[in-house]
PDB file of C-alpha atoms in Angstrom:
ATOM      1  CA  UNK A   3      -9.401  16.914   3.235  1.00  0.00           C
ATOM      2  CA  UNK A   4      -8.046  20.265   4.356  1.00  0.00           C
ATOM      3  CA  UNK A   5      -4.401  20.533   5.394  1.00  0.00           C
ATOM      4  CA  UNK A   6      -2.680  23.906   5.356  1.00  0.00           C
ATOM      5  CA  UNK A   7       0.721  22.173   5.237  1.00  0.00           C
ATOM      6  CA  UNK A   8       0.059  20.480   1.885  1.00  0.00           C
ATOM      7  CA  UNK A   9      -0.358  22.010  -1.514  1.00  0.00           C
ATOM      8  CA  UNK A  10      -3.025  20.777  -3.936  1.00  0.00           C
ATOM      9  CA  UNK A  11      -0.764  18.202  -5.605  1.00  0.00           C
ATOM     10  CA  UNK A  12       0.332  16.777  -2.270  1.00  0.00           C
ATOM     11  CA  UNK A  13      -3.229  16.504  -1.130  1.00  0.00           C
ATOM     12  CA  UNK A  14      -4.255  14.818  -4.410  1.00  0.00           C
ATOM     13  CA  UNK A  15      -1.359  12.388  -4.000  1.00  0.00           C
ATOM     14  CA  UNK A  16      -2.421  11.575  -0.383  1.00  0.00           C
ATOM     15  CA  UNK A  17      -6.011  10.959  -1.429  1.00  0.00           C
ATOM     16  CA  UNK A  18      -4.924   8.651  -4.300  1.00  0.00           C
ATOM     17  CA  UNK A  19      -2.650   6.777  -1.893  1.00  0.00           C
ATOM     18  CA  UNK A  20      -5.488   6.200   0.534  1.00  0.00           C
ATOM     19  CA  UNK A  21      -7.793   4.946  -2.126  1.00  0.00           C
ATOM     20  CA  UNK A  22      -5.195   2.696  -3.628  1.00  0.00           C
ATOM     21  CA  UNK A  23      -4.178   1.300  -0.213  1.00  0.00           C
ATOM     22  CA  UNK A  24      -7.705   0.018   0.148  1.00  0.00           C
ATOM     23  CA  UNK A  25      -7.541  -1.656  -3.301  1.00  0.00           C
ATOM     24  CA  UNK A  26      -4.318  -3.259  -2.288  1.00  0.00           C
ATOM     25  CA  UNK A  27      -5.614  -4.317   1.138  1.00  0.00           C
ATOM     26  CA  UNK A  28      -8.541  -6.061  -0.473  1.00  0.00           C
ATOM     27  CA  UNK A  29      -6.189  -7.706  -2.940  1.00  0.00           C
ATOM     28  CA  UNK A  30      -7.871  -6.036  -5.897  1.00  0.00           C
ATOM     29  CA  UNK A  31      -4.511  -4.775  -7.264  1.00  0.00           C
ATOM     30  CA  UNK A  32      -0.762  -5.357  -7.040  1.00  0.00           C
ATOM     31  CA  UNK A  33       1.768  -2.941  -5.474  1.00  0.00           C
ATOM     32  CA  UNK A  34       3.090  -2.174  -8.977  1.00  0.00           C
ATOM     33  CA  UNK A  35      -0.295  -1.352 -10.402  1.00  0.00           C
ATOM     34  CA  UNK A  36      -1.281   0.817  -7.411  1.00  0.00           C
ATOM     35  CA  UNK A  37       2.043   2.656  -7.493  1.00  0.00           C
ATOM     36  CA  UNK A  38       1.666   3.321 -11.229  1.00  0.00           C
ATOM     37  CA  UNK A  39      -1.821   4.760 -10.792  1.00  0.00           C
ATOM     38  CA  UNK A  40      -0.664   6.864  -7.836  1.00  0.00           C
ATOM     39  CA  UNK A  41       2.246   8.172  -9.872  1.00  0.00           C
ATOM     40  CA  UNK A  42       4.738   6.708  -7.457  1.00  0.00           C
ATOM     41  CA  UNK A  43       7.594   4.239  -7.587  1.00  0.00           C
ATOM     42  CA  UNK A  44       6.934   0.821  -6.014  1.00  0.00           C
ATOM     43  CA  UNK A  45       9.189   1.859  -3.171  1.00  0.00           C
ATOM     44  CA  UNK A  46       7.259   5.064  -2.534  1.00  0.00           C
ATOM     45  CA  UNK A  47       3.914   3.143  -2.515  1.00  0.00           C
ATOM     46  CA  UNK A  48       5.383   0.527  -0.095  1.00  0.00           C
ATOM     47  CA  UNK A  49       6.481   3.359   2.193  1.00  0.00           C
ATOM     48  CA  UNK A  50       2.982   4.833   1.982  1.00  0.00           C
ATOM     49  CA  UNK A  51       1.606   1.415   2.981  1.00  0.00           C
ATOM     50  CA  UNK A  52       4.029   1.224   5.909  1.00  0.00           C
ATOM     51  CA  UNK A  53       3.154   4.699   7.163  1.00  0.00           C
ATOM     52  CA  UNK A  54      -0.454   3.577   7.256  1.00  0.00           C
ATOM     53  CA  UNK A  55       0.246   0.152   8.919  1.00  0.00           C
ATOM     54  CA  UNK A  56      -0.724  -1.840   5.802  1.00  0.00           C
ATOM     55  CA  UNK A  57       1.391  -4.920   5.487  1.00  0.00           C
ATOM     56  CA  UNK A  58       2.787  -5.884   2.092  1.00  0.00           C
ATOM     57  CA  UNK A  59       2.548  -9.526   3.068  1.00  0.00           C
ATOM     58  CA  UNK A  60      -0.662 -11.569   2.531  1.00  0.00           C
ATOM     59  CA  UNK A  61      -0.849 -14.884   4.314  1.00  0.00           C
ATOM     60  CA  UNK A  62      -4.036 -16.777   5.011  1.00  0.00           C
ATOM     61  CA  UNK A  63      -2.686 -18.518   8.076  1.00  0.00           C
ATOM     62  CA  UNK A  64       0.385 -19.211  10.195  1.00  0.00           C
ATOM     63  CA  UNK A  65       1.352 -22.376   8.225  1.00  0.00           C
ATOM     64  CA  UNK A  66       1.407 -20.524   4.917  1.00  0.00           C
ATOM     65  CA  UNK A  67       3.656 -17.858   6.418  1.00  0.00           C
ATOM     66  CA  UNK A  68       6.041 -20.413   7.935  1.00  0.00           C
ATOM     67  CA  UNK A  69       6.215 -22.292   4.604  1.00  0.00           C
ATOM     68  CA  UNK A  70       7.097 -19.084   2.781  1.00  0.00           C
ATOM     69  CA  UNK A  71       9.697 -18.270   5.428  1.00  0.00           C
ATOM     70  CA  UNK A  72      11.329 -21.674   5.105  1.00  0.00           C
ATOM     71  CA  UNK A  73      11.450 -21.320   1.272  1.00  0.00           C
ATOM     72  CA  UNK A  74      12.954 -17.824   1.377  1.00  0.00           C
TER      73      UNK A  74
END
C-alpha cells in the first residue's frame, strides 16, 4: 500500500481499519472491540465503516429490521 499523501502511521491505521472492517462485516467482532484494536474511538471506527460502505446494522431479513424499527 503506497500512498505519498500518508505517513507511515496513517498507512498503518488504514491497513488496520481495512482488516478490522472485514472482521466486523463477518460478525467476528464488535464495533467496540475493532475500534480498540485499531486505536480509534467507536465513533472514528464507525466513520471508517461508513467511508467504506459497511453498514453498522445487521439484519437477517426485512421482518427483523421492521421489528427493530418498531421497537426503537
